[in-house]
Amino acid sequence: MRGDYTRSGPDFVIEQDWTAYTAEEHALYRRLFERQSKLVPRHACPEWIEAIAGLDCAGGIPDFRDISAKLRKQTGWELVAVPGLIPDEAFFTHLAQRRFPVTVWLRRPEEFDYIAEPDVFHDFFGHVPLLFDGIYADHLHEYGKGGLKAMRLNAVTFLARLYWYTIEFGLVRTKAGVRAYGAGLLSSGGELAYCVEDPRPQRLAFNLERIMRTAYQIDRYQERYFVIDSFEQLLRETAPDFTPIYARVRSIPMEVA
Ligand code: PHE
Ligand code: FE
């Protein structure tokens, strides 16, 4: 895994050290931001578009402390800086306490179009704006608690698929058509237009058990997306106790990805 893990404790939280970013890094972030900004008006969901406008974060890599101050006021979430991907238990524990872990490092210029691991641009641009939406914020909090429970039930694989097909690659139906709310889509130069406009991928109605039975691929555009009607639907349909659902999903053969 990329990133410096030597300075982090058991919760993996580190200092962002905002002053250490170079002018080149801020400029690269700005270029990423500008490219995505051209795509979002037609492809991102309205909640995301509304939230990013209030963040004043186009000029360079944001200082997480400033964003956290705004976020705390609006939905009671805050950002914590982390070296990169962190283990499930630490990740779920942060979410369960309304803390969103954001990677501190930025990709290199030659990785402009694609990186295998989340960097600060993906984490910030993709994930953070929707934390300003009250319903989405509550859902992610529930997801964190559900993650700790899934660990006890040996069901993290199933819950991770839910995260993948919603928080990372989810689509939502709006009056203007299908739009992206998944962070992996919002931060992608190619897949953001593809997921909304390309005739090839399947766009299936949100179905919790089907999602849990559908494996995913991390190294190509998705062949299927799941479309929610609203964040209310997501909150409501993930509220029931998953214990019997995990048992059922385990007993039914898996979809082929
Ligand atoms: N309802 C889930 C459970 O009982 C928890 C959860 C909520 C999981 C929201 C994901 C999203 O395990
Ligand atoms: Fe992500």
mmCIF file of C-alpha atoms and ligand atoms in Angstrom:
data_model
loop_
_atom_site.group_PDB
_atom_site.id
_atom_site.type_symbol
_atom_site.label_atom_id
_atom_site.label_comp_id
_atom_site.label_asym_id
_atom_site.label_seq_id
_atom_site.Cartn_x
_atom_site.Cartn_y
_atom_site.Cartn_z
ATOM 1 C CA MET A 1 0.000 0.000 0.000
ATOM 2 C CA ARG A 2 1.133 3.471 -0.853
ATOM 3 C CA GLY A 3 1.471 6.162 1.833
ATOM 4 C CA ASP A 4 3.522 6.680 4.982
ATOM 5 C CA TYR A 5 2.099 4.588 7.799
ATOM 6 C CA THR A 6 5.006 5.131 10.201
ATOM 7 C CA ARG A 7 3.470 8.096 12.016
ATOM 8 C CA SER A 8 -0.047 6.758 12.558
ATOM 9 C CA GLY A 9 -1.472 5.146 15.688
ATOM 10 C CA PRO A 10 -4.100 2.392 15.979
ATOM 11 C CA ASP A 11 -6.824 4.629 14.472
ATOM 12 C CA PHE A 12 -4.495 5.438 11.525
ATOM 13 C CA VAL A 13 -5.097 9.171 11.941
ATOM 14 C CA ILE A 14 -2.208 11.490 11.045
ATOM 15 C CA GLU A 15 -1.679 15.220 10.616
ATOM 16 C CA GLN A 16 -2.547 16.485 7.174
ATOM 17 C CA ASP A 17 0.435 18.912 7.278
ATOM 18 C CA TRP A 18 -1.193 21.139 4.706
ATOM 19 C CA THR A 19 1.824 23.461 4.422
ATOM 20 C CA ALA A 20 3.942 20.569 3.084
ATOM 21 C CA TYR A 21 2.042 20.310 -0.233
ATOM 22 C CA THR A 22 4.084 21.752 -3.089
ATOM 23 C CA ALA A 23 2.928 24.305 -5.648
ATOM 24 C CA GLU A 24 3.073 21.525 -8.261
ATOM 25 C CA GLU A 25 0.725 19.365 -6.194
ATOM 26 C CA HIS A 26 -1.783 22.189 -5.781
ATOM 27 C CA ALA A 27 -1.574 22.838 -9.531
ATOM 28 C CA LEU A 28 -2.171 19.154 -10.357
ATOM 29 C CA TYR A 29 -5.168 19.073 -8.008
ATOM 30 C CA ARG A 30 -6.505 22.194 -9.747
ATOM 31 C CA ARG A 31 -6.169 20.536 -13.141
ATOM 32 C CA LEU A 32 -8.038 17.449 -11.900
ATOM 33 C CA PHE A 33 -10.683 19.693 -10.371
ATOM 34 C CA GLU A 34 -11.132 21.663 -13.587
ATOM 35 C CA ARG A 35 -11.486 18.591 -15.765
ATOM 36 C CA GLN A 36 -14.129 17.057 -13.484
ATOM 37 C CA SER A 37 -15.938 20.377 -13.077
ATOM 38 C CA LYS A 38 -16.738 20.379 -16.784
ATOM 39 C CA LEU A 39 -18.374 16.962 -16.475
ATOM 40 C CA VAL A 40 -20.366 17.288 -13.276
ATOM 41 C CA PRO A 41 -23.139 19.667 -14.385
ATOM 42 C CA ARG A 42 -24.533 16.974 -16.678
ATOM 43 C CA HIS A 43 -23.564 13.861 -14.765
ATOM 44 C CA ALA A 44 -23.477 14.475 -11.010
ATOM 45 C CA CYS A 45 -26.490 14.381 -8.705
ATOM 46 C CA PRO A 46 -27.895 17.750 -7.578
ATOM 47 C CA GLU A 47 -26.984 17.241 -3.888
ATOM 48 C CA TRP A 48 -23.314 16.865 -4.800
ATOM 49 C CA ILE A 49 -23.386 19.889 -7.126
ATOM 50 C CA GLU A 50 -25.002 22.028 -4.477
ATOM 51 C CA ALA A 51 -22.529 20.996 -1.790
ATOM 52 C CA ILE A 52 -19.313 21.490 -3.766
ATOM 53 C CA ALA A 53 -20.384 25.036 -4.616
ATOM 54 C CA GLY A 54 -20.334 25.958 -0.935
ATOM 55 C CA LEU A 55 -16.865 24.549 -0.275
ATOM 56 C CA ASP A 56 -14.535 27.002 -2.005
ATOM 57 C CA CYS A 57 -12.119 24.178 -2.817
ATOM 58 C CA ALA A 58 -11.231 24.697 -6.486
ATOM 59 C CA GLY A 59 -7.977 26.556 -5.910
ATOM 60 C CA GLY A 60 -5.828 23.788 -4.464
ATOM 61 C CA ILE A 61 -5.755 20.832 -2.089
ATOM 62 C CA PRO A 62 -8.083 21.867 0.732
ATOM 63 C CA ASP A 63 -7.081 22.164 4.367
ATOM 64 C CA PHE A 64 -9.203 19.484 6.054
ATOM 65 C CA ARG A 65 -9.579 21.625 9.182
ATOM 66 C CA ASP A 66 -11.528 24.287 7.276
ATOM 67 C CA ILE A 67 -13.819 21.724 5.676
ATOM 68 C CA SER A 68 -14.356 19.904 8.988
ATOM 69 C CA ALA A 69 -15.468 23.136 10.644
ATOM 70 C CA LYS A 70 -18.194 23.595 8.004
ATOM 71 C CA LEU A 71 -19.143 19.952 8.042
ATOM 72 C CA ARG A 72 -19.466 19.762 11.829
ATOM 73 C CA LYS A 73 -21.957 22.600 11.722
ATOM 74 C CA GLN A 74 -24.041 21.104 8.952
ATOM 75 C CA THR A 75 -24.213 17.352 9.609
ATOM 76 C CA GLY A 76 -21.962 16.668 12.604
ATOM 77 C CA TRP A 77 -19.322 14.889 10.507
ATOM 78 C CA GLU A 78 -15.634 15.731 10.365
ATOM 79 C CA LEU A 79 -12.679 14.710 8.212
ATOM 80 C CA VAL A 80 -9.652 12.858 9.563
ATOM 81 C CA ALA A 81 -6.392 12.593 7.634
ATOM 82 C CA VAL A 82 -5.039 9.081 6.957
ATOM 83 C CA PRO A 83 -1.980 7.744 5.076
ATOM 84 C CA GLY A 84 -4.104 5.775 2.569
ATOM 85 C CA LEU A 85 -6.302 2.698 2.698
ATOM 86 C CA ILE A 86 -6.856 1.539 6.261
ATOM 87 C CA PRO A 87 -8.040 -1.794 7.705
ATOM 88 C CA ASP A 88 -11.776 -2.510 7.844
ATOM 89 C CA GLU A 89 -12.121 -2.179 11.590
ATOM 90 C CA ALA A 90 -10.467 1.248 11.728
ATOM 91 C CA PHE A 91 -12.478 2.413 8.714
ATOM 92 C CA PHE A 92 -15.836 1.268 10.093
ATOM 93 C CA THR A 93 -15.032 2.711 13.524
ATOM 94 C CA HIS A 94 -14.386 6.148 12.017
ATOM 95 C CA LEU A 95 -17.625 6.109 10.045
ATOM 96 C CA ALA A 96 -19.545 4.903 13.098
ATOM 97 C CA GLN A 97 -18.284 8.046 14.858
ATOM 98 C CA ARG A 98 -19.088 10.366 11.961
ATOM 99 C CA ARG A 99 -15.452 10.789 10.946
ATOM 100 C CA PHE A 100 -14.555 10.391 7.284
ATOM 101 C CA PRO A 101 -10.963 9.260 6.579
ATOM 102 C CA VAL A 102 -9.339 11.211 3.739
ATOM 103 C CA THR A 103 -6.014 10.162 2.199
ATOM 104 C CA VAL A 104 -3.391 12.916 2.371
ATOM 105 C CA TRP A 105 -1.265 12.164 -0.694
ATOM 106 C CA LEU A 106 -1.979 13.226 -4.275
ATOM 107 C CA ARG A 107 -1.356 11.078 -7.361
ATOM 108 C CA ARG A 108 1.628 11.779 -9.613
ATOM 109 C CA PRO A 109 1.118 13.710 -12.900
ATOM 110 C CA GLU A 110 1.486 10.502 -14.963
ATOM 111 C CA GLU A 111 -1.456 9.049 -12.993
ATOM 112 C CA PHE A 112 -3.772 11.872 -14.055
ATOM 113 C CA ASP A 113 -6.375 9.546 -15.585
ATOM 114 C CA TYR A 114 -6.096 6.500 -13.395
ATOM 115 C CA ILE A 115 -4.789 5.410 -10.015
ATOM 116 C CA ALA A 116 -5.284 2.027 -8.407
ATOM 117 C CA GLU A 117 -5.636 3.403 -4.866
ATOM 118 C CA PRO A 118 -7.661 6.336 -3.581
ATOM 119 C CA ASP A 119 -5.740 9.616 -3.263
ATOM 120 C CA VAL A 120 -6.766 12.967 -1.795
ATOM 121 C CA PHE A 121 -8.511 13.983 -5.020
ATOM 122 C CA HIS A 122 -10.725 10.890 -5.110
ATOM 123 C CA ASP A 123 -11.438 10.983 -1.392
ATOM 124 C CA PHE A 124 -12.123 14.678 -1.236
ATOM 125 C CA PHE A 125 -13.834 15.459 -4.534
ATOM 126 C CA GLY A 126 -15.731 12.175 -4.676
ATOM 127 C CA HIS A 127 -16.761 11.557 -1.093
ATOM 128 C CA VAL A 128 -16.752 14.737 0.947
ATOM 129 C CA PRO A 129 -19.431 16.922 -0.714
ATOM 130 C CA LEU A 130 -22.234 14.419 -0.048
ATOM 131 C CA LEU A 131 -21.384 14.363 3.653
ATOM 132 C CA PHE A 132 -23.128 17.762 3.661
ATOM 133 C CA ASP A 133 -26.427 16.058 2.766
ATOM 134 C CA GLY A 134 -28.224 15.099 5.968
ATOM 135 C CA ILE A 135 -29.770 11.849 4.730
ATOM 136 C CA TYR A 136 -26.619 10.632 2.992
ATOM 137 C CA ALA A 137 -24.609 11.543 6.098
ATOM 138 C CA ASP A 138 -26.961 9.531 8.317
ATOM 139 C CA HIS A 139 -26.791 6.577 5.953
ATOM 140 C CA LEU A 140 -22.993 6.507 5.989
ATOM 141 C CA HIS A 141 -23.032 6.642 9.777
ATOM 142 C CA GLU A 142 -25.351 3.613 9.825
ATOM 143 C CA TYR A 143 -23.098 1.897 7.312
ATOM 144 C CA GLY A 144 -20.126 2.295 9.668
ATOM 145 C CA LYS A 145 -22.022 0.717 12.544
ATOM 146 C CA GLY A 146 -23.224 -1.990 10.178
ATOM 147 C CA GLY A 147 -19.620 -2.646 9.189
ATOM 148 C CA LEU A 148 -18.570 -3.430 12.750
ATOM 149 C CA LYS A 149 -21.553 -5.735 13.009
ATOM 150 C CA ALA A 150 -20.716 -7.414 9.679
ATOM 151 C CA MET A 151 -17.221 -8.123 11.016
ATOM 152 C CA ARG A 152 -18.739 -10.022 13.931
ATOM 153 C CA LEU A 153 -20.969 -11.936 11.487
ATOM 154 C CA ASN A 154 -18.175 -12.679 9.022
ATOM 155 C CA ALA A 155 -20.113 -10.834 6.333
ATOM 156 C CA VAL A 156 -17.824 -7.953 5.342
ATOM 157 C CA THR A 157 -17.629 -9.242 1.741
ATOM 158 C CA PHE A 158 -21.380 -8.714 1.338
ATOM 159 C CA LEU A 159 -21.383 -5.314 3.005
ATOM 160 C CA ALA A 160 -18.393 -4.229 0.911
ATOM 161 C CA ARG A 161 -20.433 -4.961 -2.222
ATOM 162 C CA LEU A 162 -23.135 -2.635 -0.948
ATOM 163 C CA TYR A 163 -20.519 0.106 -0.471
ATOM 164 C CA TRP A 164 -19.140 -0.527 -3.929
ATOM 165 C CA TYR A 165 -22.477 -0.314 -5.738
ATOM 166 C CA THR A 166 -23.712 2.700 -3.762
ATOM 167 C CA ILE A 167 -21.081 4.917 -2.118
ATOM 168 C CA GLU A 168 -18.463 4.269 -4.844
ATOM 169 C CA PHE A 169 -20.415 3.530 -8.035
ATOM 170 C CA GLY A 170 -24.025 4.406 -7.281
ATOM 171 C CA LEU A 171 -26.448 6.120 -9.649
ATOM 172 C CA VAL A 172 -29.590 7.984 -8.638
ATOM 173 C CA ARG A 173 -32.724 8.752 -10.609
ATOM 174 C CA THR A 174 -33.469 12.495 -10.808
ATOM 175 C CA LYS A 175 -36.010 14.574 -12.724
ATOM 176 C CA ALA A 176 -33.276 15.345 -15.247
ATOM 177 C CA GLY A 177 -32.374 11.660 -15.710
ATOM 178 C CA VAL A 178 -29.927 9.249 -14.124
ATOM 179 C CA ARG A 179 -27.018 10.915 -12.310
ATOM 180 C CA ALA A 180 -23.915 9.717 -10.470
ATOM 181 C CA TYR A 181 -23.529 9.979 -6.699
ATOM 182 C CA GLY A 182 -20.799 7.351 -6.279
ATOM 183 C CA ALA A 183 -17.370 8.776 -5.466
ATOM 184 C CA GLY A 184 -15.539 6.472 -7.869
ATOM 185 C CA LEU A 185 -17.657 7.921 -10.659
ATOM 186 C CA LEU A 186 -17.548 11.563 -9.581
ATOM 187 C CA SER A 187 -13.744 11.556 -9.439
ATOM 188 C CA SER A 188 -13.253 9.645 -12.712
ATOM 189 C CA GLY A 189 -12.343 11.420 -15.939
ATOM 190 C CA GLY A 190 -13.792 8.668 -18.136
ATOM 191 C CA GLU A 191 -16.386 6.728 -16.189
ATOM 192 C CA LEU A 192 -18.462 9.733 -15.120
ATOM 193 C CA ALA A 193 -19.828 10.288 -18.632
ATOM 194 C CA TYR A 194 -19.829 6.540 -19.405
ATOM 195 C CA CYS A 195 -21.984 5.591 -16.425
ATOM 196 C CA VAL A 196 -24.693 8.083 -17.351
ATOM 197 C CA GLU A 197 -24.611 8.048 -21.167
ATOM 198 C CA ASP A 198 -23.116 4.845 -22.546
ATOM 199 C CA PRO A 199 -25.704 2.310 -23.749
ATOM 200 C CA ARG A 200 -23.569 -0.712 -22.816
ATOM 201 C CA PRO A 201 -23.721 -1.022 -19.004
ATOM 202 C CA GLN A 202 -26.805 -2.348 -17.257
ATOM 203 C CA ARG A 203 -28.595 0.109 -14.995
ATOM 204 C CA LEU A 204 -30.600 -1.955 -12.543
ATOM 205 C CA ALA A 205 -32.982 -0.777 -9.876
ATOM 206 C CA PHE A 206 -31.465 -0.875 -6.381
ATOM 207 C CA ASN A 207 -31.870 -4.358 -4.936
ATOM 208 C CA LEU A 208 -30.061 -5.055 -1.677
ATOM 209 C CA GLU A 209 -29.812 -8.823 -1.935
ATOM 210 C CA ARG A 210 -28.851 -8.760 -5.568
ATOM 211 C CA ILE A 211 -26.085 -6.277 -4.785
ATOM 212 C CA MET A 212 -24.797 -8.520 -2.025
ATOM 213 C CA ARG A 213 -24.646 -11.392 -4.504
ATOM 214 C CA THR A 214 -22.863 -9.404 -7.217
ATOM 215 C CA ALA A 215 -19.065 -9.468 -7.245
ATOM 216 C CA TYR A 216 -17.307 -6.438 -8.689
ATOM 217 C CA GLN A 217 -14.247 -5.675 -10.710
ATOM 218 C CA ILE A 218 -11.882 -2.917 -9.646
ATOM 219 C CA ASP A 219 -9.813 -2.500 -12.810
ATOM 220 C CA ARG A 220 -12.340 -1.534 -15.493
ATOM 221 C CA TYR A 221 -15.518 0.428 -16.033
ATOM 222 C CA GLN A 222 -18.495 -1.270 -14.414
ATOM 223 C CA GLU A 223 -20.730 -3.506 -16.487
ATOM 224 C CA ARG A 224 -23.653 -2.851 -14.200
ATOM 225 C CA TYR A 225 -24.797 -0.050 -11.959
ATOM 226 C CA PHE A 226 -27.569 0.017 -9.398
ATOM 227 C CA VAL A 227 -29.882 3.022 -9.426
ATOM 228 C CA ILE A 228 -31.556 4.377 -6.302
ATOM 229 C CA ASP A 229 -34.614 6.641 -6.347
ATOM 230 C CA SER A 230 -33.308 8.833 -3.539
ATOM 231 C CA PHE A 231 -31.013 8.842 -0.517
ATOM 232 C CA GLU A 232 -34.172 8.296 1.555
ATOM 233 C CA GLN A 233 -34.645 4.985 -0.236
ATOM 234 C CA LEU A 234 -31.048 3.997 0.495
ATOM 235 C CA LEU A 235 -31.422 4.868 4.181
ATOM 236 C CA ARG A 236 -34.751 3.052 4.439
ATOM 237 C CA GLU A 237 -33.837 -0.119 2.572
ATOM 238 C CA THR A 238 -30.594 -0.607 4.480
ATOM 239 C CA ALA A 239 -32.222 -0.040 7.885
ATOM 240 C CA PRO A 240 -33.469 -3.619 8.549
ATOM 241 C CA ASP A 241 -31.314 -6.081 10.472
ATOM 242 C CA PHE A 242 -28.956 -7.663 7.923
ATOM 243 C CA THR A 243 -28.373 -10.830 9.957
ATOM 244 C CA PRO A 244 -31.058 -12.928 8.188
ATOM 245 C CA ILE A 245 -30.210 -11.267 4.872
ATOM 246 C CA TYR A 246 -26.559 -12.314 5.126
ATOM 247 C CA ALA A 247 -27.687 -15.860 5.882
ATOM 248 C CA ARG A 248 -29.926 -15.880 2.815
ATOM 249 C CA VAL A 249 -27.310 -14.374 0.531
ATOM 250 C CA ARG A 250 -24.771 -16.975 1.620
ATOM 251 C CA SER A 251 -27.162 -19.776 0.637
ATOM 252 C CA ILE A 252 -27.948 -18.479 -2.872
ATOM 253 C CA PRO A 253 -25.506 -18.859 -5.786
ATOM 254 C CA MET A 254 -23.640 -15.703 -6.755
ATOM 255 C CA GLU A 255 -24.172 -13.495 -9.805
ATOM 256 C CA VAL A 256 -21.302 -13.627 -12.227
ATOM 257 C CA ALA A 257 -19.570 -10.285 -12.534
HETATM 258 N N1 PHE B 1 -29.021 -2.513 8.795
HETATM 259 C C1 PHE B 1 -27.694 -3.037 8.726
HETATM 260 C C2 PHE B 1 -27.506 -4.211 9.723
HETATM 261 O O1 PHE B 1 -28.333 -4.465 10.550
HETATM 262 C C3 PHE B 1 -26.654 -1.961 9.019
HETATM 263 C C4 PHE B 1 -26.438 -1.099 7.853
HETATM 264 C C5 PHE B 1 -27.066 0.132 7.716
HETATM 265 C C6 PHE B 1 -25.596 -1.500 6.849
HETATM 266 C C7 PHE B 1 -26.853 0.924 6.620
HETATM 267 C C8 PHE B 1 -25.374 -0.705 5.758
HETATM 268 C C9 PHE B 1 -25.989 0.513 5.629
HETATM 269 O O2 PHE B 1 -26.497 -4.870 9.670
HETATM 270 FE FE FE B 2 -13.693 5.877 -2.372
#
